[in-house]
């Protein structure tokens, strides 16, 4: 009898609990909080990174077209030179001898020509009077023509010998600074197959450039005139600036990686940048400043029945692109026209006014609902695409 009373009591408690649960709606209502963001003016930047090499805009390799022994060097590394300045000389002994031989041959050929000219004129007069045969006249004219050709050949030999002698004096072709020196006094240089390199002269070290290798996936966004910043390990605390001046069409393939060379200006008034330094380059492929923008995920926000609280309603609109506001108990959609985006921020061209609070995300009971869960409950919402580029944003 005692046990029966106990079981009746337990049953009554359970019945009361069930009735209370049913009267409360069968579950505890979850509290929803929302993340919002203002439509405000911001800067949208998109950039790509690469490495490159610093080099002078203009550099000239100075060589020699004749062989010989280097007899004099008048410049060294870092020497400042002017156009036409003598920077080296080769031994001129053999070249001078060749010139004298060519001049002697010219003199001999000229003497022969003088004789053949006189002989030809004599035979011509006798032939016109019928005193010599046509054969004798033609032989005299042939000898005269050969003598004239020999003089012309000898004159060219003299000119060539004079030119070769002038090549023994090496002058600077431009104003600039000597970057490298490849020979020493007493060294023999041979110009039989190619031109020996003696010096490399840079025209102006205050005007440098960076040759950057850009991956094929990023080259489509690189255009002339884009702003560039770069750093070098020699001055890690300094940031240098330049502009894209050329996008070269030739591709280079290394280990199945295709890259394109991009030329970047690098003003160097303080001469900190040295030829050969490695530059860590950031090219800003997109820069829009002081434009209306919202976080990109505001365009992916979509209210649904699961987040509605008591008395709340949804006022939707048929639009491919929209943002949402919570006005009282109403979720209201606003059709907007968008512009530039860098993945994190999206430009708002029209459709909503500056300063408006738009919904970005929501969470249940203070537990943030990841964007992926929200998208899972709305299968028609677009999903974010991956982006290997660097996206930089800065609020103004």
Short mmCIF file of C-alpha atoms in Angstrom, two decimals:
data_model
loop_
_atom_site.label_atom_id
_atom_site.label_comp_id
_atom_site.label_asym_id
_atom_site.label_seq_id
_atom_site.Cartn_x
_atom_site.Cartn_y
_atom_site.Cartn_z
CA UNK A 1 0.00 0.00 0.00
CA UNK A 2 2.89 2.32 0.83
CA UNK A 3 4.66 1.57 -2.50
CA UNK A 4 1.45 2.22 -4.40
CA UNK A 5 1.22 5.72 -2.89
CA UNK A 6 4.85 6.42 -3.86
CA UNK A 7 4.24 5.45 -7.50
CA UNK A 8 1.11 7.57 -7.64
CA UNK A 9 3.10 10.57 -6.34
CA UNK A 10 5.85 10.05 -8.95
CA UNK A 11 3.21 9.84 -11.69
CA UNK A 12 1.60 13.09 -10.60
CA UNK A 13 4.96 14.92 -10.64
CA UNK A 14 5.74 13.59 -14.13
CA UNK A 15 2.29 14.60 -15.36
CA UNK A 16 2.71 18.13 -14.02
CA UNK A 17 6.14 18.39 -15.71
CA UNK A 18 4.71 17.22 -19.07
CA UNK A 19 1.83 19.68 -18.89
CA UNK A 20 4.22 22.53 -18.05
CA UNK A 21 6.47 21.56 -20.97
CA UNK A 22 3.54 21.50 -23.39
CA UNK A 23 2.25 24.85 -22.15
CA UNK A 24 5.67 26.43 -22.71
CA UNK A 25 5.66 25.42 -26.38
CA UNK A 26 7.64 22.18 -26.04
CA UNK A 27 11.05 23.86 -25.96
CA UNK A 28 12.87 26.82 -24.54
CA UNK A 29 12.96 29.76 -26.91
CA UNK A 30 16.53 30.53 -27.94
CA UNK A 31 17.77 34.12 -27.86
CA UNK A 32 19.27 35.41 -31.13
CA UNK A 33 21.77 38.25 -31.34
CA UNK A 34 22.92 39.95 -34.54
CA UNK A 35 26.21 41.36 -35.80
CA UNK A 36 25.79 44.59 -37.75
CA UNK A 37 27.99 46.97 -39.69
CA UNK A 38 27.47 50.49 -40.99
CA UNK A 39 27.49 51.45 -44.65
CA UNK A 40 30.46 53.82 -44.48
CA UNK A 41 33.30 55.24 -46.52
CA UNK A 42 36.34 53.01 -46.62
CA UNK A 43 39.41 52.17 -48.69
CA UNK A 44 39.48 48.96 -50.73
CA UNK A 45 42.91 47.64 -51.67
CA UNK A 46 43.94 44.42 -53.41
CA UNK A 47 47.58 43.49 -53.87
CA UNK A 48 49.87 40.72 -55.02
CA UNK A 49 53.37 39.96 -53.77
CA UNK A 50 56.50 38.87 -55.59
CA UNK A 51 60.27 39.12 -55.47
CA UNK A 52 62.56 40.89 -57.89
CA UNK A 53 66.06 42.22 -58.46
CA UNK A 54 67.17 45.84 -58.38
CA UNK A 55 69.21 47.02 -61.35
CA UNK A 56 70.12 50.30 -63.09
CA UNK A 57 67.72 51.54 -65.73
CA UNK A 58 70.60 51.93 -68.19
CA UNK A 59 73.87 50.02 -68.03
CA UNK A 60 76.43 49.47 -70.78
CA UNK A 61 79.03 46.74 -71.11
CA UNK A 62 82.25 48.20 -72.53
CA UNK A 63 84.45 45.88 -74.60
CA UNK A 64 87.12 45.98 -77.27
CA UNK A 65 86.98 44.97 -80.91
CA UNK A 66 90.72 44.28 -81.20
CA UNK A 67 93.04 41.88 -79.43
CA UNK A 68 96.04 42.95 -77.42
CA UNK A 69 97.60 43.51 -74.04
CA UNK A 70 95.95 45.94 -71.62
CA UNK A 71 98.65 48.57 -71.11
CA UNK A 72 96.78 51.17 -69.05
CA UNK A 73 93.66 51.29 -66.86
CA UNK A 74 92.44 54.74 -65.85
CA UNK A 75 89.35 53.79 -63.80
CA UNK A 76 88.42 51.35 -61.04
CA UNK A 77 85.25 50.16 -59.32
CA UNK A 78 82.82 53.02 -58.48
CA UNK A 79 84.76 55.52 -60.62
CA UNK A 80 82.60 58.32 -62.01
CA UNK A 81 83.16 58.74 -65.73
CA UNK A 82 82.03 61.10 -68.49
CA UNK A 83 81.06 60.23 -72.05
CA UNK A 84 84.18 60.09 -74.24
CA UNK A 85 86.57 59.83 -71.28
CA UNK A 86 89.53 57.45 -71.83
CA UNK A 87 89.16 54.58 -69.38
CA UNK A 88 91.74 52.07 -70.74
CA UNK A 89 94.34 51.56 -73.45
CA UNK A 90 95.69 48.47 -75.21
CA UNK A 91 99.28 48.08 -76.35
CA UNK A 92 99.47 49.80 -79.77
CA UNK A 93 102.75 48.41 -81.09
CA UNK A 94 101.31 45.83 -83.47
CA UNK A 95 98.40 48.02 -84.47
CA UNK A 96 100.72 50.91 -85.33
CA UNK A 97 102.89 48.55 -87.39
CA UNK A 98 99.84 47.32 -89.30
CA UNK A 99 98.87 50.91 -90.07
CA UNK A 100 102.33 51.74 -91.39
CA UNK A 101 102.32 48.62 -93.57
CA UNK A 102 98.92 49.54 -94.98
CA UNK A 103 100.11 53.09 -95.68
CA UNK A 104 103.23 51.75 -97.48
CA UNK A 105 101.08 49.45 -99.60
CA UNK A 106 98.85 52.39 -100.47
CA UNK A 107 101.87 54.45 -101.52
CA UNK A 108 103.13 51.61 -103.70
CA UNK A 109 99.73 51.12 -105.27
CA UNK A 110 99.48 54.84 -105.97
CA UNK A 111 102.86 54.79 -107.74
CA UNK A 112 101.77 51.84 -109.85
CA UNK A 113 98.55 53.66 -110.71
CA UNK A 114 100.52 56.75 -111.81
CA UNK A 115 102.62 54.63 -114.15
CA UNK A 116 99.65 52.69 -115.53
CA UNK A 117 97.73 55.93 -116.06
CA UNK A 118 100.55 57.40 -118.14
CA UNK A 119 101.00 54.13 -120.06
CA UNK A 120 97.24 53.88 -120.75
CA UNK A 121 97.07 57.45 -122.06
CA UNK A 122 100.04 56.81 -124.39
CA UNK A 123 98.51 53.63 -125.82
CA UNK A 124 95.17 55.36 -126.17
CA UNK A 125 96.75 58.11 -128.33
CA UNK A 126 98.66 55.60 -130.46
CA UNK A 127 95.54 53.45 -130.90
CA UNK A 128 93.51 56.41 -132.06
CA UNK A 129 96.22 57.08 -134.71
CA UNK A 130 96.26 53.42 -135.72
CA UNK A 131 99.84 52.88 -134.61
CA UNK A 132 99.13 50.03 -132.09
CA UNK A 133 96.82 47.06 -132.19
CA UNK A 134 93.56 46.87 -130.32
CA UNK A 135 94.98 44.03 -128.23
CA UNK A 136 97.85 46.22 -126.96
CA UNK A 137 95.41 49.03 -126.19
CA UNK A 138 93.09 46.72 -124.22
CA UNK A 139 96.02 45.31 -122.18
CA UNK A 140 97.07 48.83 -121.24
CA UNK A 141 93.52 49.74 -120.20
CA UNK A 142 93.21 46.50 -118.16
CA UNK A 143 96.45 47.25 -116.31
CA UNK A 144 95.21 50.77 -115.60
CA UNK A 145 91.89 49.47 -114.18
CA UNK A 146 93.70 46.96 -111.96
CA UNK A 147 95.98 49.69 -110.62
CA UNK A 148 92.97 51.87 -109.75
CA UNK A 149 91.29 48.98 -107.91
CA UNK A 150 94.50 48.22 -106.03
CA UNK A 151 94.69 51.82 -104.83
CA UNK A 152 91.09 51.63 -103.61
CA UNK A 153 91.81 48.37 -101.79
CA UNK A 154 94.96 49.76 -100.20
CA UNK A 155 93.09 52.88 -99.12
CA UNK A 156 90.47 50.69 -97.36
CA UNK A 157 93.27 48.76 -95.65
CA UNK A 158 94.68 52.02 -94.32
CA UNK A 159 91.25 53.05 -93.06
CA UNK A 160 90.79 49.69 -91.31
CA UNK A 161 94.22 49.89 -89.69
CA UNK A 162 93.47 53.41 -88.46
CA UNK A 163 90.14 52.26 -87.02
CA UNK A 164 91.73 49.28 -85.25
CA UNK A 165 94.34 51.61 -83.80
CA UNK A 166 91.60 53.88 -82.49
CA UNK A 167 89.91 50.85 -80.91
CA UNK A 168 93.00 50.40 -78.74
CA UNK A 169 91.91 53.52 -76.84
CA UNK A 170 88.82 52.56 -74.80
CA UNK A 171 86.44 55.41 -73.97
CA UNK A 172 83.24 55.57 -71.94
CA UNK A 173 80.10 55.58 -74.11
CA UNK A 174 77.95 57.29 -71.42
CA UNK A 175 78.14 59.38 -68.28
CA UNK A 176 77.93 57.09 -65.29
CA UNK A 177 79.58 54.96 -62.63
CA UNK A 178 81.82 51.93 -63.15
CA UNK A 179 80.03 48.93 -61.63
CA UNK A 180 82.46 46.19 -62.62
CA UNK A 181 85.98 45.75 -63.99
CA UNK A 182 86.93 42.50 -65.71
CA UNK A 183 90.61 43.07 -66.62
CA UNK A 184 93.87 44.20 -65.10
CA UNK A 185 96.93 45.89 -66.58
CA UNK A 186 99.12 43.40 -68.47
CA UNK A 187 96.23 41.05 -69.21
CA UNK A 188 95.78 39.88 -72.79
CA UNK A 189 92.34 40.17 -74.35
CA UNK A 190 91.38 38.23 -77.47
CA UNK A 191 88.61 39.43 -79.78
CA UNK A 192 88.71 36.59 -82.26
CA UNK A 193 85.23 35.11 -81.59
CA UNK A 194 83.44 37.60 -79.33
CA UNK A 195 83.96 41.01 -77.83
CA UNK A 196 85.86 40.81 -74.51
CA UNK A 197 84.05 42.60 -71.68
CA UNK A 198 86.23 45.13 -69.87
CA UNK A 199 83.82 47.24 -67.80
CA UNK A 200 80.14 47.64 -66.93
CA UNK A 201 79.03 51.25 -66.55
CA UNK A 202 75.68 52.31 -65.06
CA UNK A 203 74.29 55.57 -66.36
CA UNK A 204 72.53 56.90 -63.26
CA UNK A 205 72.29 55.14 -59.90
CA UNK A 206 69.67 57.61 -58.68
CA UNK A 207 67.25 56.14 -61.21
CA UNK A 208 66.94 52.41 -60.58
CA UNK A 209 64.33 49.77 -61.43
CA UNK A 210 63.08 46.43 -60.10
CA UNK A 211 62.60 43.45 -62.38
CA UNK A 212 59.95 41.36 -60.60
CA UNK A 213 58.82 37.83 -61.53
CA UNK A 214 55.00 37.65 -61.38
CA UNK A 215 53.18 34.32 -61.31
CA UNK A 216 50.92 33.53 -64.27
CA UNK A 217 47.90 33.42 -61.93
CA UNK A 218 48.45 37.05 -60.93
CA UNK A 219 49.79 38.67 -64.11
CA UNK A 220 46.29 39.39 -65.45
CA UNK A 221 45.73 42.01 -62.75
CA UNK A 222 49.01 43.87 -63.29
CA UNK A 223 48.83 47.06 -65.36
CA UNK A 224 51.19 49.92 -66.14
CA UNK A 225 50.92 52.80 -63.69
CA UNK A 226 49.91 50.74 -60.64
CA UNK A 227 51.45 51.74 -57.31
CA UNK A 228 54.15 49.49 -55.88
CA UNK A 229 55.89 49.30 -52.52
CA UNK A 230 58.93 47.15 -51.82
CA UNK A 231 61.53 46.45 -49.18
CA UNK A 232 65.10 45.15 -49.26
CA UNK A 233 66.89 43.14 -46.60
CA UNK A 234 69.68 45.73 -46.43
CA UNK A 235 67.20 48.30 -45.05
CA UNK A 236 64.37 46.29 -43.46
CA UNK A 237 62.80 49.34 -41.78
CA UNK A 238 62.55 51.36 -45.00
CA UNK A 239 59.69 51.08 -47.47
CA UNK A 240 60.41 52.18 -51.03
CA UNK A 241 57.79 53.16 -53.58
CA UNK A 242 57.54 52.99 -57.36
CA UNK A 243 55.18 52.39 -60.28
CA UNK A 244 54.74 49.59 -62.79
CA UNK A 245 56.35 50.89 -66.01
CA UNK A 246 56.25 47.77 -68.20
CA UNK A 247 54.62 44.34 -68.28
CA UNK A 248 56.74 42.12 -70.52
CA UNK A 249 55.02 39.55 -72.71
CA UNK A 250 57.77 36.92 -72.69
CA UNK A 251 57.12 34.03 -70.30
CA UNK A 252 59.78 32.19 -68.31
CA UNK A 253 59.21 28.59 -67.15
CA UNK A 254 61.21 27.27 -64.21
CA UNK A 255 60.31 23.91 -62.63
CA UNK A 256 56.90 24.06 -64.36
CA UNK A 257 56.22 27.49 -62.84
CA UNK A 258 55.41 30.17 -65.42
CA UNK A 259 56.30 33.77 -64.57
CA UNK A 260 56.36 37.10 -66.39
CA UNK A 261 58.78 39.97 -65.86
CA UNK A 262 57.33 43.26 -64.65
CA UNK A 263 59.47 46.42 -64.63
CA UNK A 264 58.99 48.75 -61.66
CA UNK A 265 60.49 52.22 -61.27
CA UNK A 266 62.64 52.71 -58.18
CA UNK A 267 63.72 56.30 -57.48
CA UNK A 268 66.98 56.20 -55.54
CA UNK A 269 67.87 59.78 -54.61
CA UNK A 270 69.67 58.72 -51.40
CA UNK A 271 71.55 55.88 -53.20
CA UNK A 272 70.41 53.26 -50.68
CA UNK A 273 69.36 50.83 -53.42
CA UNK A 274 72.28 48.95 -54.91
CA UNK A 275 72.33 46.85 -58.09
CA UNK A 276 71.63 43.19 -57.38
CA UNK A 277 69.63 43.61 -54.15
CA UNK A 278 66.56 41.40 -53.79
CA UNK A 279 63.32 43.35 -53.48
CA UNK A 280 60.16 42.06 -51.78
CA UNK A 281 57.49 43.65 -53.92
CA UNK A 282 53.82 44.45 -53.27
CA UNK A 283 51.85 45.56 -56.35
CA UNK A 284 48.49 47.20 -55.64
CA UNK A 285 46.30 45.86 -58.42
CA UNK A 286 43.22 47.59 -56.99
CA UNK A 287 42.99 50.84 -55.07
CA UNK A 288 39.75 52.66 -54.38
CA UNK A 289 39.70 55.22 -51.61
CA UNK A 290 36.82 56.92 -49.77
CA UNK A 291 34.01 54.81 -51.23
CA UNK A 292 30.83 53.45 -49.60
CA UNK A 293 31.39 49.82 -48.63
CA UNK A 294 30.11 47.02 -46.40
CA UNK A 295 31.64 43.72 -45.30
CA UNK A 296 31.20 41.24 -48.14
CA UNK A 297 29.44 38.73 -45.91
CA UNK A 298 26.59 41.24 -45.44
CA UNK A 299 25.65 40.41 -49.03
CA UNK A 300 25.46 36.73 -48.09
CA UNK A 301 23.27 37.24 -45.00
CA UNK A 302 19.75 35.78 -45.36
CA UNK A 303 17.18 35.68 -42.51
CA UNK A 304 15.06 32.52 -42.19
CA UNK A 305 12.35 31.08 -39.96
CA UNK A 306 14.91 29.57 -37.59
CA UNK A 307 16.05 32.95 -36.32
CA UNK A 308 12.68 34.70 -36.10
CA UNK A 309 11.65 35.77 -32.60
CA UNK A 310 8.08 36.28 -31.45
CA UNK A 311 6.38 38.89 -33.60
CA UNK A 312 9.20 39.22 -36.14
CA UNK A 313 8.52 39.14 -39.88
CA UNK A 314 10.53 39.09 -43.15
CA UNK A 315 10.03 41.65 -45.91
CA UNK A 316 11.97 40.28 -48.88
CA UNK A 317 12.54 41.64 -52.39
CA UNK A 318 13.30 39.98 -55.71
CA UNK A 319 16.84 41.14 -56.28
CA UNK A 320 20.06 39.31 -57.15
CA UNK A 321 22.07 41.46 -54.75
CA UNK A 322 20.69 42.79 -51.48
CA UNK A 323 21.51 43.65 -47.89
CA UNK A 324 19.24 43.39 -44.85
CA UNK A 325 18.29 45.71 -42.04
CA UNK A 326 16.28 45.02 -38.89
CA UNK A 327 13.68 47.76 -38.56
CA UNK A 328 11.67 47.16 -35.39
CA UNK A 329 10.43 43.56 -35.74
CA UNK A 330 10.86 43.46 -39.51
CA UNK A 331 13.79 42.08 -41.46
CA UNK A 332 13.82 44.30 -44.55
CA UNK A 333 15.75 43.58 -47.78
CA UNK A 334 17.33 46.43 -49.76
CA UNK A 335 18.25 45.99 -53.41
CA UNK A 336 21.77 47.33 -53.95
CA UNK A 337 24.17 47.80 -56.83
CA UNK A 338 27.69 46.70 -56.00
CA UNK A 339 31.05 47.64 -57.48
CA UNK A 340 34.60 46.71 -56.57
CA UNK A 341 35.36 44.00 -54.04
CA UNK A 342 38.48 42.57 -52.50
CA UNK A 343 36.73 39.63 -50.84
CA UNK A 344 36.52 41.29 -47.43
CA UNK A 345 34.85 44.55 -48.42
CA UNK A 346 32.42 45.30 -51.27
CA UNK A 347 31.67 48.71 -52.73
CA UNK A 348 28.06 49.89 -52.59
CA UNK A 349 27.24 52.00 -55.66
CA UNK A 350 23.57 52.60 -54.91
CA UNK A 351 20.54 51.25 -53.07
CA UNK A 352 21.24 52.18 -49.45
CA UNK A 353 22.39 55.35 -47.74
CA UNK A 354 25.59 56.02 -45.83
CA UNK A 355 25.41 55.27 -42.11
CA UNK A 356 22.70 52.59 -42.37
CA UNK A 357 23.21 49.59 -40.07
CA UNK A 358 23.07 46.37 -42.10
CA UNK A 359 22.96 42.81 -40.77
CA UNK A 360 26.14 40.77 -41.18
CA UNK A 361 25.71 37.60 -39.08
CA UNK A 362 23.79 36.13 -36.13
CA UNK A 363 24.38 33.85 -33.13
CA UNK A 364 22.19 31.80 -30.77
CA UNK A 365 22.43 32.44 -27.02
CA UNK A 366 25.73 34.23 -27.48
CA UNK A 367 27.24 31.30 -29.40
CA UNK A 368 28.33 32.70 -32.74
CA UNK A 369 26.84 30.95 -35.73
CA UNK A 370 29.53 30.37 -38.31
CA UNK A 371 28.82 31.69 -41.78
CA UNK A 372 28.96 28.15 -43.10
CA UNK A 373 26.01 27.10 -40.87
CA UNK A 374 23.98 30.04 -42.11
CA UNK A 375 24.68 29.11 -45.68
CA UNK A 376 23.77 25.49 -44.97
CA UNK A 377 20.30 26.61 -43.86
CA UNK A 378 20.00 28.65 -47.08
CA UNK A 379 21.12 26.43 -49.98
CA UNK A 380 20.55 29.15 -52.60
CA UNK A 381 23.04 31.58 -51.11
CA UNK A 382 26.39 32.05 -52.95
CA UNK A 383 29.48 30.70 -51.30
CA UNK A 384 32.72 32.71 -51.03
CA UNK A 385 35.40 31.89 -53.56
CA UNK A 386 39.00 31.29 -52.60
CA UNK A 387 41.53 34.04 -53.30
CA UNK A 388 45.28 33.59 -53.20
CA UNK A 389 45.89 37.32 -53.42
CA UNK A 390 46.45 39.51 -50.42
CA UNK A 391 43.43 41.64 -49.52
CA UNK A 392 44.14 44.77 -47.57
CA UNK A 393 41.42 46.93 -46.08
CA UNK A 394 41.62 50.16 -44.15
CA UNK A 395 38.80 52.13 -42.61
CA UNK A 396 38.92 55.84 -42.99
#
